[in-house]
mmCIF file of C-alpha atoms in Angstrom:
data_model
loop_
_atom_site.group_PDB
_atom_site.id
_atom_site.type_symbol
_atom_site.label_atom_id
_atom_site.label_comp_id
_atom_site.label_asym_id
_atom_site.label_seq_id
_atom_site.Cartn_x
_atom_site.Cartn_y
_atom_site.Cartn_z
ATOM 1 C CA UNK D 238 0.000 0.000 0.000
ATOM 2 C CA UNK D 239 2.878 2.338 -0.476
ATOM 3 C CA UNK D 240 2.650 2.748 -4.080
ATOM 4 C CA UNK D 241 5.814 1.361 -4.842
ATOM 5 C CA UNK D 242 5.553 -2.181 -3.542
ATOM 6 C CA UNK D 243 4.210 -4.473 -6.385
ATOM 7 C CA UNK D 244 0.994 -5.551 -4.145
ATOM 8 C CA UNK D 245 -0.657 -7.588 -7.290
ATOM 9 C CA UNK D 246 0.053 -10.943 -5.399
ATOM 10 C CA UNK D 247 -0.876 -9.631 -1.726
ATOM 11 C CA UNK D 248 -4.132 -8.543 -3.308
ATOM 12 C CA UNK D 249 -4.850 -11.701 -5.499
ATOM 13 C CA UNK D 250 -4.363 -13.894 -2.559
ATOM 14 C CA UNK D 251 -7.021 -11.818 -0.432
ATOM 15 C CA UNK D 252 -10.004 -12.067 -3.264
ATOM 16 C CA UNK D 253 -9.450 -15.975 -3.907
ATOM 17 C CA UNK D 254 -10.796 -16.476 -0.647
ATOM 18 C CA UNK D 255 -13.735 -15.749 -2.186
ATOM 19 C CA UNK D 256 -14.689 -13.126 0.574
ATOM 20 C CA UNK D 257 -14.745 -9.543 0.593
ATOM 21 C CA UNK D 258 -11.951 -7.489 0.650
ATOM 22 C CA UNK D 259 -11.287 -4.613 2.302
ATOM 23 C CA UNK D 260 -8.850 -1.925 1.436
ATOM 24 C CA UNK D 261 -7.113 0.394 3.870
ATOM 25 C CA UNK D 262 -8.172 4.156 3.793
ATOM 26 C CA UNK D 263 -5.275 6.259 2.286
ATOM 27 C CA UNK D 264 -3.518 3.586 0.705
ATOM 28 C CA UNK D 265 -1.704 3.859 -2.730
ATOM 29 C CA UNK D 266 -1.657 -0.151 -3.937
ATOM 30 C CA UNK D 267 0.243 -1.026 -7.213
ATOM 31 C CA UNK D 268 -0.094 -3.701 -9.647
ATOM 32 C CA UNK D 269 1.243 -4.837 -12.345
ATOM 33 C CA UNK D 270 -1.877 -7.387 -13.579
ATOM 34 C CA UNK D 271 -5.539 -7.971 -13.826
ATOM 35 C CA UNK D 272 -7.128 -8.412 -10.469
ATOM 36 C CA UNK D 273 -9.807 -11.059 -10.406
ATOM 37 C CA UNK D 274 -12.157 -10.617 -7.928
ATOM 38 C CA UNK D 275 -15.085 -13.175 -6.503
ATOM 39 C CA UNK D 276 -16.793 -10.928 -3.832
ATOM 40 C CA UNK D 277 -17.075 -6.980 -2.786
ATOM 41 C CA UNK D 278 -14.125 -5.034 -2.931
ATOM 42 C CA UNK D 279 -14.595 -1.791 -0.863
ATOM 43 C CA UNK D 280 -12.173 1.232 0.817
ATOM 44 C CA UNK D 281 -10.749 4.730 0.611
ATOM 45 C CA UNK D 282 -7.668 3.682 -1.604
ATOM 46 C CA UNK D 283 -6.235 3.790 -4.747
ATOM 47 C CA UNK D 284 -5.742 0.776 -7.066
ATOM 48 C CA UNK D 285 -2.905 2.232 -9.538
ATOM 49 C CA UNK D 286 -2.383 0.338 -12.403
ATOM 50 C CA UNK D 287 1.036 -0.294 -14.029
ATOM 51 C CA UNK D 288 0.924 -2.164 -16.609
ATOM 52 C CA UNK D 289 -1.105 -1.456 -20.056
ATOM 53 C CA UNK D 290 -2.594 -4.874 -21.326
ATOM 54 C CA UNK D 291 -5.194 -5.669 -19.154
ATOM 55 C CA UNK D 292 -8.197 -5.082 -17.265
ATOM 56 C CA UNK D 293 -8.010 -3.544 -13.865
ATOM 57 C CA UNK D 294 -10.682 -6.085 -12.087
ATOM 58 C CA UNK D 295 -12.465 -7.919 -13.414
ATOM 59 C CA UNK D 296 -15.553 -10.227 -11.993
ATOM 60 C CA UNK D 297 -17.475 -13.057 -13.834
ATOM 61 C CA UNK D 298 -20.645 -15.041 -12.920
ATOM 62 C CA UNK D 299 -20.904 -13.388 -9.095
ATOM 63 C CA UNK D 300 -23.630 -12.263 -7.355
ATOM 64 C CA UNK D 301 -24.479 -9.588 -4.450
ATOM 65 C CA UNK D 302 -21.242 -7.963 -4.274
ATOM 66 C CA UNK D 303 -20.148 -4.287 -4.747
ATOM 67 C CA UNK D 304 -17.267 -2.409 -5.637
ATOM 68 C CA UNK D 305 -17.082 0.915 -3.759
ATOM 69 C CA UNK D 306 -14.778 4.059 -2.387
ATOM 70 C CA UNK D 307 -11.917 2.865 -3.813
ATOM 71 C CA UNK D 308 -10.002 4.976 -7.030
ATOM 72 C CA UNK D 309 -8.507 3.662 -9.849
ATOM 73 C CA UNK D 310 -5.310 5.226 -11.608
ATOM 74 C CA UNK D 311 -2.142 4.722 -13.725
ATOM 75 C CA UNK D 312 0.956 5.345 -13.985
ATOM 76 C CA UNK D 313 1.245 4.212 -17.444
ATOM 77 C CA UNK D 314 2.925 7.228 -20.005
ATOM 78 C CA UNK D 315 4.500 5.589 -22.632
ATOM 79 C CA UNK D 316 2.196 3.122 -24.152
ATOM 80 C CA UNK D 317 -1.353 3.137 -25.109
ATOM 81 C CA UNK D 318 -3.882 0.811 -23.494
ATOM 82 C CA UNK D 319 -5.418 -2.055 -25.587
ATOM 83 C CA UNK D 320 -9.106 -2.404 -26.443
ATOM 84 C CA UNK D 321 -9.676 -5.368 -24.078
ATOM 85 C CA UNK D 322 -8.229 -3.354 -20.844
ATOM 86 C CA UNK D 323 -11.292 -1.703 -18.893
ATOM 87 C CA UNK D 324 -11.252 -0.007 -15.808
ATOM 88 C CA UNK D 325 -13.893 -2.711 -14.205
ATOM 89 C CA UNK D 326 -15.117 -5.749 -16.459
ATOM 90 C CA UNK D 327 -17.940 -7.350 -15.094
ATOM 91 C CA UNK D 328 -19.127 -9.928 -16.699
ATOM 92 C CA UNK D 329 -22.970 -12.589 -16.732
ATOM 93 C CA UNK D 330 -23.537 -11.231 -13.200
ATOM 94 C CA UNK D 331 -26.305 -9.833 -11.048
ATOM 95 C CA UNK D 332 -27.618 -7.932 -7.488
ATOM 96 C CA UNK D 333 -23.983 -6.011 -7.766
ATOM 97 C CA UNK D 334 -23.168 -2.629 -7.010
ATOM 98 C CA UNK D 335 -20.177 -0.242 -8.309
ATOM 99 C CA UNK D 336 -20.763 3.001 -6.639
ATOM 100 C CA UNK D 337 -18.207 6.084 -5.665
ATOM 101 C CA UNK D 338 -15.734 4.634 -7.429
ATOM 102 C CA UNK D 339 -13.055 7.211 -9.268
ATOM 103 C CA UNK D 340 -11.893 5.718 -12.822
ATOM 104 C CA UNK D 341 -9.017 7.616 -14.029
ATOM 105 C CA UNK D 342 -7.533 4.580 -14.996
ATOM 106 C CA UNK D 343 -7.460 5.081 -18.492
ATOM 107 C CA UNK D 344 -4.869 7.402 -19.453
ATOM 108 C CA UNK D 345 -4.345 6.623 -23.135
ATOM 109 C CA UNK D 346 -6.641 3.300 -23.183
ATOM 110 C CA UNK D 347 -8.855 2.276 -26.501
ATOM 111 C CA UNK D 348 -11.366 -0.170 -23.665
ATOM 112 C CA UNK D 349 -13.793 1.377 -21.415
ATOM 113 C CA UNK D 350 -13.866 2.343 -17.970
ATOM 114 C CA UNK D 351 -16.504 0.271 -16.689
ATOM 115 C CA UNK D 352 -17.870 -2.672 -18.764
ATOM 116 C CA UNK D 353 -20.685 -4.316 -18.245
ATOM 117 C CA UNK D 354 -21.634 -7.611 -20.516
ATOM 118 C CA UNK D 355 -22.929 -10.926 -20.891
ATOM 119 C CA UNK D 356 -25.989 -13.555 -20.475
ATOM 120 C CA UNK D 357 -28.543 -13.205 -17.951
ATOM 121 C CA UNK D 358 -26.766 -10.434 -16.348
ATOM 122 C CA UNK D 359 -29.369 -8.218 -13.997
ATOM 123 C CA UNK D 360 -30.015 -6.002 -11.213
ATOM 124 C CA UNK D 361 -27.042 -3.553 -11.462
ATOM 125 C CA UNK D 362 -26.739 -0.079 -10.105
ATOM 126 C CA UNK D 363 -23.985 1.916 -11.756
ATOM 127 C CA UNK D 364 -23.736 5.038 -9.504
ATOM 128 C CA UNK D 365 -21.953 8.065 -8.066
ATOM 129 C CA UNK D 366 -18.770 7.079 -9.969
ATOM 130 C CA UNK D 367 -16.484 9.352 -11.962
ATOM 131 C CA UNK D 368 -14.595 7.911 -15.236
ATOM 132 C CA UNK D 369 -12.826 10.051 -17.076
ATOM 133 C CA UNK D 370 -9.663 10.975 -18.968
ATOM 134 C CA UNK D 371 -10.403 8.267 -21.642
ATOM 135 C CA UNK D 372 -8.332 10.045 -24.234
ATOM 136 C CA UNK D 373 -5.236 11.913 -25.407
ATOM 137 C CA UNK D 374 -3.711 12.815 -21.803
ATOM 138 C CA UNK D 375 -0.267 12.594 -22.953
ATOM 139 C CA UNK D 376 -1.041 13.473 -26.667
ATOM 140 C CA UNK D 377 -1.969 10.322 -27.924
ATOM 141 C CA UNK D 378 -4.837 10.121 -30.136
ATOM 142 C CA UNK D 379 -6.905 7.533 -28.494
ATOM 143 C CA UNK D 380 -10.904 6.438 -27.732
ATOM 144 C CA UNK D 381 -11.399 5.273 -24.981
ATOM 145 C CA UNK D 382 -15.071 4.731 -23.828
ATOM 146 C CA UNK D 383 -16.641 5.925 -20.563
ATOM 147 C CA UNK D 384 -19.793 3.540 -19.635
ATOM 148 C CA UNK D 385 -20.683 0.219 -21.399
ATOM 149 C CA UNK D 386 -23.238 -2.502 -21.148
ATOM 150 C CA UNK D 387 -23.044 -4.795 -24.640
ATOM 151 C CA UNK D 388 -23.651 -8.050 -25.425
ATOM 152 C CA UNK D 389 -20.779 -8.853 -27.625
ATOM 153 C CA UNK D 390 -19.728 -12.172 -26.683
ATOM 154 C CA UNK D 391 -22.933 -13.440 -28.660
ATOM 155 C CA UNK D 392 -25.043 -13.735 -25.784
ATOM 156 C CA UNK D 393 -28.680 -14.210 -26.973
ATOM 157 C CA UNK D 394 -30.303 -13.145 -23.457
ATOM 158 C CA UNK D 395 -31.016 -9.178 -22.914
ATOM 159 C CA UNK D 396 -29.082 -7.699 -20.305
ATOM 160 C CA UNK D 397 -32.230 -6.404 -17.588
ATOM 161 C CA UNK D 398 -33.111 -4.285 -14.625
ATOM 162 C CA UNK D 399 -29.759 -1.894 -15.119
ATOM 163 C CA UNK D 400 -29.567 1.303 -13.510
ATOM 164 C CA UNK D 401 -27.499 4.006 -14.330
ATOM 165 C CA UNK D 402 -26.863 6.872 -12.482
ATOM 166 C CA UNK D 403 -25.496 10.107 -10.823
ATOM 167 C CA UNK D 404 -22.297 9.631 -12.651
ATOM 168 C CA UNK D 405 -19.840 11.316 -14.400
ATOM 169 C CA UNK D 406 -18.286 10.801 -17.495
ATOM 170 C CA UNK D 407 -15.738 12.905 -19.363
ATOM 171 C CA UNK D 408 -13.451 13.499 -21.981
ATOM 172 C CA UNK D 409 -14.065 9.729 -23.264
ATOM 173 C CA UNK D 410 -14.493 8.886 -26.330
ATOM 174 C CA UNK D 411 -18.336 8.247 -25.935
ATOM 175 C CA UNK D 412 -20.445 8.617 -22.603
ATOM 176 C CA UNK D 413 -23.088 5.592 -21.482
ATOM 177 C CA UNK D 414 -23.715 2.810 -24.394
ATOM 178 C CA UNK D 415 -26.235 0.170 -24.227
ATOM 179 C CA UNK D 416 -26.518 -2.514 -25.816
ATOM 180 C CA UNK D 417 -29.073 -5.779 -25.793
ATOM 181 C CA UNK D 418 -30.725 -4.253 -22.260
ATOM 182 C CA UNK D 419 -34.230 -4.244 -20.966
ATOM 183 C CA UNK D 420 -35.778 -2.320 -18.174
ATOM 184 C CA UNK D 421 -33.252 0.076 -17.650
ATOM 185 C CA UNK D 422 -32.944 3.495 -16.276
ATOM 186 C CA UNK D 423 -30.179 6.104 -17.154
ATOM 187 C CA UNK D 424 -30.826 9.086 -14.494
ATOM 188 C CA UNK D 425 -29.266 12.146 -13.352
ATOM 189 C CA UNK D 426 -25.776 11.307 -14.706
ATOM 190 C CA UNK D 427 -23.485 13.869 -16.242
ATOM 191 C CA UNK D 428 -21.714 13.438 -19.727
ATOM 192 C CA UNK D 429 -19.043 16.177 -20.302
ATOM 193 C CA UNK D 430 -16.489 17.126 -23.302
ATOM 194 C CA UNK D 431 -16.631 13.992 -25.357
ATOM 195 C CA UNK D 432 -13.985 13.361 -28.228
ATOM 196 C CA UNK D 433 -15.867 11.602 -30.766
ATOM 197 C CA UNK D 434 -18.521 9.668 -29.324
ATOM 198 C CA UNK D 435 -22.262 10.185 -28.196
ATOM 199 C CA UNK D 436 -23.316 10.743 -24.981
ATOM 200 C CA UNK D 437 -26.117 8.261 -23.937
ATOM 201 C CA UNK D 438 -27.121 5.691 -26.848
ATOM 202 C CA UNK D 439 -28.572 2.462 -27.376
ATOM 203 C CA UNK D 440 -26.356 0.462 -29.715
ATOM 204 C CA UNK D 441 -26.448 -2.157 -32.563
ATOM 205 C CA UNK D 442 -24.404 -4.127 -34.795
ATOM 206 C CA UNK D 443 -22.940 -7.443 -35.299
ATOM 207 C CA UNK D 444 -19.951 -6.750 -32.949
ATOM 208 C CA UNK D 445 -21.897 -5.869 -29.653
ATOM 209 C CA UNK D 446 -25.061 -7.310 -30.263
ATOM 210 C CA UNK D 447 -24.879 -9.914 -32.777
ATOM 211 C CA UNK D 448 -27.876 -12.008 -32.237
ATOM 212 C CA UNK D 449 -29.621 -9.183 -32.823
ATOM 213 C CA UNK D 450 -31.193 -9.024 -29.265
ATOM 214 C CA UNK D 451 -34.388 -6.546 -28.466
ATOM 215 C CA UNK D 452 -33.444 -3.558 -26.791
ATOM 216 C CA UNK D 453 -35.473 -1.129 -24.825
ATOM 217 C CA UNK D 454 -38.421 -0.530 -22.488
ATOM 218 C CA UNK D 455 -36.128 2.142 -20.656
ATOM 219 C CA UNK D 456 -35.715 5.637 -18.948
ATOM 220 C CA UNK D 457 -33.057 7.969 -20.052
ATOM 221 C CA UNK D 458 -34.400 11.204 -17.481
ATOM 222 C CA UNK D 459 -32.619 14.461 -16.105
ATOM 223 C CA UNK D 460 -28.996 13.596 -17.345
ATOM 224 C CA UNK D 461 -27.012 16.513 -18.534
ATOM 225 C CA UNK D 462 -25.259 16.125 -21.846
ATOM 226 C CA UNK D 463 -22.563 18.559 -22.992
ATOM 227 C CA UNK D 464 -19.830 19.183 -25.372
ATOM 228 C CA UNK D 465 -20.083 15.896 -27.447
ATOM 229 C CA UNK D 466 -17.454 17.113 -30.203
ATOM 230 C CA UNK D 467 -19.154 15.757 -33.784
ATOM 231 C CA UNK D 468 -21.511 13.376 -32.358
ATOM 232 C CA UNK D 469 -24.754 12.745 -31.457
ATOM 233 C CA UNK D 470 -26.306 13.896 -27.732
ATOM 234 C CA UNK D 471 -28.494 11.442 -26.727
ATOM 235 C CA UNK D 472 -29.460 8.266 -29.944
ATOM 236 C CA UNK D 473 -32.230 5.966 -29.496
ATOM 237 C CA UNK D 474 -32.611 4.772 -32.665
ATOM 238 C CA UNK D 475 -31.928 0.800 -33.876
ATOM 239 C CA UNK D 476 -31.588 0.580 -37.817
ATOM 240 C CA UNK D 477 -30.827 -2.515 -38.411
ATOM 241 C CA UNK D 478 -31.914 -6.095 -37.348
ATOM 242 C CA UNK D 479 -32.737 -5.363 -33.539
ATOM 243 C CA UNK D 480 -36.045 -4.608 -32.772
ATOM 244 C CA UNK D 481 -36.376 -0.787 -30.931
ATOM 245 C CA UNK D 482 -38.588 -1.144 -28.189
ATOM 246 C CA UNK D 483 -40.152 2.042 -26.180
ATOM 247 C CA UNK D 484 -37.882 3.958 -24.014
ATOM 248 C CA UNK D 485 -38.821 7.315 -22.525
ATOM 249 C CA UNK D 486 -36.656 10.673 -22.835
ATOM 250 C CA UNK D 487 -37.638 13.148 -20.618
ATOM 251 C CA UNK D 488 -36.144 15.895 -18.114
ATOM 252 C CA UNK D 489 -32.859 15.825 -20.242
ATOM 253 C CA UNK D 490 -30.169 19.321 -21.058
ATOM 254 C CA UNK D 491 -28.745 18.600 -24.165
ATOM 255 C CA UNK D 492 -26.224 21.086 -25.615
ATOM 256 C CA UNK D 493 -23.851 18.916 -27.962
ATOM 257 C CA UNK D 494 -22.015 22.022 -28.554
ATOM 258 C CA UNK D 495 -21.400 21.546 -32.580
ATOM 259 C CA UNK D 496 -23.457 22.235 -35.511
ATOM 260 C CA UNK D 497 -23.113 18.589 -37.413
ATOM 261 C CA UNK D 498 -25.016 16.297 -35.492
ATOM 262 C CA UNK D 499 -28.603 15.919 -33.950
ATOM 263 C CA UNK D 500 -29.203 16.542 -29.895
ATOM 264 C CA UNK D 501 -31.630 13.620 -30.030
ATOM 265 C CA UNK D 502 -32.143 10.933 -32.449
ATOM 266 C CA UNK D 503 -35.250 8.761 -31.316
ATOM 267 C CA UNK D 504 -37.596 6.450 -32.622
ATOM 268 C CA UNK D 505 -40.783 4.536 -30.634
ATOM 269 C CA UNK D 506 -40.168 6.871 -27.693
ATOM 270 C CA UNK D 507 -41.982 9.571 -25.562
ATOM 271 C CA UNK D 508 -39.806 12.764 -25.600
ATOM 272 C CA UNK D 509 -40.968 15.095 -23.225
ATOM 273 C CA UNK D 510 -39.328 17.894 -20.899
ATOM 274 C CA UNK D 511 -36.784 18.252 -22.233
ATOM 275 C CA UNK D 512 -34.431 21.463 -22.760
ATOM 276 C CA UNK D 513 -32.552 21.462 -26.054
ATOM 277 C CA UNK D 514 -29.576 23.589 -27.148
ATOM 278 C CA UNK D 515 -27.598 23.959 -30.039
ATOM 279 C CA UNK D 516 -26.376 21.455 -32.754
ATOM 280 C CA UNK D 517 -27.085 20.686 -36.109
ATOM 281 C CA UNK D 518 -30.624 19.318 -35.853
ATOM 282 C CA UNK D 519 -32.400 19.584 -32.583
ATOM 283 C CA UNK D 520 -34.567 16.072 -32.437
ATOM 284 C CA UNK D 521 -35.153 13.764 -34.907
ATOM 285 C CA UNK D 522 -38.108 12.074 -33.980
ATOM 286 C CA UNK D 523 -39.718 8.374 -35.971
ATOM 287 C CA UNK D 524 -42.787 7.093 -34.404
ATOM 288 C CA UNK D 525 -42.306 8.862 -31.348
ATOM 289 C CA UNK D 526 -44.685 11.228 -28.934
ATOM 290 C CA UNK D 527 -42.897 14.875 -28.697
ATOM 291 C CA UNK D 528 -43.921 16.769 -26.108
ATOM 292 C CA UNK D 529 -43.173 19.950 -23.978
ATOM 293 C CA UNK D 530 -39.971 20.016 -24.963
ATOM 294 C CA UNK D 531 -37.632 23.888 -25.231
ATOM 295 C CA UNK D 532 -35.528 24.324 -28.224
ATOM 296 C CA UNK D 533 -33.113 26.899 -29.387
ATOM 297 C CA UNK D 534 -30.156 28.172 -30.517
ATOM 298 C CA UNK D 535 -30.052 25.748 -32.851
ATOM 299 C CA UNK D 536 -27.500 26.085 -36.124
ATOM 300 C CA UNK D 537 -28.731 27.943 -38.792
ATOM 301 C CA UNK D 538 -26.618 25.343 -41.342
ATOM 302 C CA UNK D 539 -29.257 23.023 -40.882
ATOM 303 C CA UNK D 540 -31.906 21.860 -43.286
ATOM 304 C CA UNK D 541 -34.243 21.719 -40.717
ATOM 305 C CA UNK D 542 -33.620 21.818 -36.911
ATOM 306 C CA UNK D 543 -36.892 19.381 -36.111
ATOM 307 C CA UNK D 544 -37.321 16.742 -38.484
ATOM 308 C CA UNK D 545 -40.414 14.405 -37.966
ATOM 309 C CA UNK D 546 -40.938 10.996 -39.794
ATOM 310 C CA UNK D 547 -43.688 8.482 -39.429
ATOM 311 C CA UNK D 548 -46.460 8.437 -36.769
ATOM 312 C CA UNK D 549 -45.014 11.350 -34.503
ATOM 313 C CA UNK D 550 -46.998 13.478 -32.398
ATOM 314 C CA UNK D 551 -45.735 16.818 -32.260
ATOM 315 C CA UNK D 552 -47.531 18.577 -29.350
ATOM 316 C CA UNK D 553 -46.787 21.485 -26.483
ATOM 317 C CA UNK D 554 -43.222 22.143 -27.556
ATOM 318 C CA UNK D 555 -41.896 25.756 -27.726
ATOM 319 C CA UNK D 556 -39.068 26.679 -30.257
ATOM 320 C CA UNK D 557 -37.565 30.189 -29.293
ATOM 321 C CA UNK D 558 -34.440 32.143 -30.558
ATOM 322 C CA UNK D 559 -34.208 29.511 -32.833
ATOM 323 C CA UNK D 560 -33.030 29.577 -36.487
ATOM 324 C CA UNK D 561 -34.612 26.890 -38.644
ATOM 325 C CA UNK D 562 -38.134 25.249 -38.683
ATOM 326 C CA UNK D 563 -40.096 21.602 -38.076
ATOM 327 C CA UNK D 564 -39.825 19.297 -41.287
ATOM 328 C CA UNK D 565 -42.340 16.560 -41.508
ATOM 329 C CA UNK D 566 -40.803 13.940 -43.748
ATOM 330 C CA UNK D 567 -42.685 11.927 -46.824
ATOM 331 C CA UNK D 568 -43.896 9.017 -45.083
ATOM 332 C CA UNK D 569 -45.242 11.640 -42.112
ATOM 333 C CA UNK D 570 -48.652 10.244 -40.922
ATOM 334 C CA UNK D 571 -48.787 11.839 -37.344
ATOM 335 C CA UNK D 572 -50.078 15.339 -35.900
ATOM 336 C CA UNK D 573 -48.200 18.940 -35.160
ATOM 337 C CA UNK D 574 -50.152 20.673 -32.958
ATOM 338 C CA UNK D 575 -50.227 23.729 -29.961
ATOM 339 C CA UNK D 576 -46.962 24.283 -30.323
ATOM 340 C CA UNK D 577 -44.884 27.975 -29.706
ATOM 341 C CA UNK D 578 -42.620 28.730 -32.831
ATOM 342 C CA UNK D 579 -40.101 31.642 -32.912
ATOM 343 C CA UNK D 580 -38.034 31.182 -35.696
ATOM 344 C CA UNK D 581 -36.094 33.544 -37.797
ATOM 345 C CA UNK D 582 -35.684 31.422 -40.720
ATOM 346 C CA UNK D 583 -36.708 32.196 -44.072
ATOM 347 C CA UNK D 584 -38.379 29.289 -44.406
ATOM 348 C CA UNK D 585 -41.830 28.379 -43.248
ATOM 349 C CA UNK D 586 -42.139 27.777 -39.531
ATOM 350 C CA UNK D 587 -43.462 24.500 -40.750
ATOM 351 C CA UNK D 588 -42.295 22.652 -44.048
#
């Protein structure tokens, strides 16, 4: 615990009891490789990490433990972390608990800072924890991701009852990514000064959900979402193969602080309450309820900063100091109504 000692053995031999461990307040413990845990690891301490290869701790097939108080750093400068080394892996597990931890492990890493994956994995609560410093801390040009759940081991069971929350994220790559999960709630977290990544998002594709599992039935509420470079603020939107089940987007701030991208991207949701800033486009909305919702200052390079498609209701939203107009698309079959629209475009407030 003196931050010089290599302490990776000590450590080891404590979780393979299979027990909780217990770290002392105030200490500094180095190691040089993954720590595989079985049980709760709690304390005031630092885990600093000196090696670049590998996970930090990682936890497979456990249930009711937590991870708590503790921090996790580096002292790596010279080489950039792989893809497969996360802050905290955890992996098929359930009734856990990370919460207060500090990840500013990832100095330089391509993996995430915590990573959550695999079948029948449930009842999680993600919360209070910081990661950050994903990216480029020594110059390097780097992604490193902030919050993960995926399913890219080819599970073919949804990921359920997650909860995500009063965390913060920044300067990662991307903020909080879902993938394959059901019955899940992303609350009251903060996702700051992304490099080139979105800030809350429900996944696809055949590398992190490739059985092509439903997503959905979730709550993404009163998060704060800012400075996403040339990405997307919050995307709930499944193209492909995966079927998009209802989630609901409501109490948000959204200012993605660039004038390429949309603030929210949503299909078969409820967006209400939200307050919208900025970007490119200010919602896209596909078969979705839109509802007292504030937008403005959004870019004026835009072809349209609302653009509605399918069976949207557009209802009770106010648009003020706000440069472009609402666009209902070709295949448009829903409603626009009792809305407040202060536009200075030249366009029609509605197209």
């Amino acid at each position: 615990g003196d931050g010089t000692t290599d302490d990776t053995a000590a450590i080891q031999a404590a979780l393979n009891t299979q027990r909780p461990v217990v770290l002392e307040d105030g200490k500094t413990y180095k190691t040089t490789a993954k720590l595989t845990a079985y049980d709760s690891i709690t304390g005031d301490a630092s885990i600093s990490l000196a090696t670049h290869s590998t996970n930090c701790i990682e936890i497979i097939s456990r249930s009711e433990f937590e991870f708590s108080g503790f921090s996790i750093t580096s002292t790596n400068t010279g080489s950039l972390f792989t893809d497969t080394a996360q802050g905290i892996e955890i992996q098929g597990c359930s009734n856990f608990k990370v919460e207060g931890v500090i990840d500013n492990y990832g100095y330089n890493h391509n993996g995430d800072g915590i990573l959550i994956k695999g079948n029948s994995l449930h009842g999680g609560l993600i919360s209070g924890n910081t990661v950050k410093d994903g990216v480029n801390t020594y110059g390097y040009a780097v992604k490193g991701g902030g919050i993960t759940c995926n399913l890219e081991g080819g599970d073919t069971t949804a990921i359920q009852a997650l909860s995500i929350s009063d965390n913060i994220v920044s300067a990662t790559s991307y903020g909080i990514s879902l993938v394959g999960a059901l019955y899940f709630t992303i609350t009251g977290n903060k996702v700051l000064d992304l490099v080139n990544g979105k800030g809350i998002q429900m996944d696809e594709g055949a590398t992190y959900n490739p059985n092509s599992v439903a997503s959905g039935y979730g709550v993404i509420a009163n998060n704060v979402i800012k400075n996403t470079a040339d990405d997307e603020g919050i995307r709930v939107t499944l193209t492909g193969t995966v079927n998009n089940l209802p989630c609901v987007i409501t109490g948000n701030y959204v200012d993605i602080n660039n004038s390429i991208q949309n603030n929210i991207n949503a299909q078969s949701c409820t967006v209400s309450g939200n307050m919208i800033k900025g970007g490119k486009v200010s919602l896209t909305a596909t078969d979705c309820a839109v509802n007292g919702n504030i937008f403005f200052n959004t870019s004026s390079t835009a072809d349209a900063g609302i653009k509605l498609f399918g069976n949207t209701s557009f209802t009770g939203n106010v648009a003020k100091g706000w440069n472009n107009y609402i666009q209902v698309r070709a295949d448009f079959e829903g409603t626009v109504s009792s809305n407040v629209i202060h536009t200075t475009s030249t366009q029609n407030a509605i197209t």
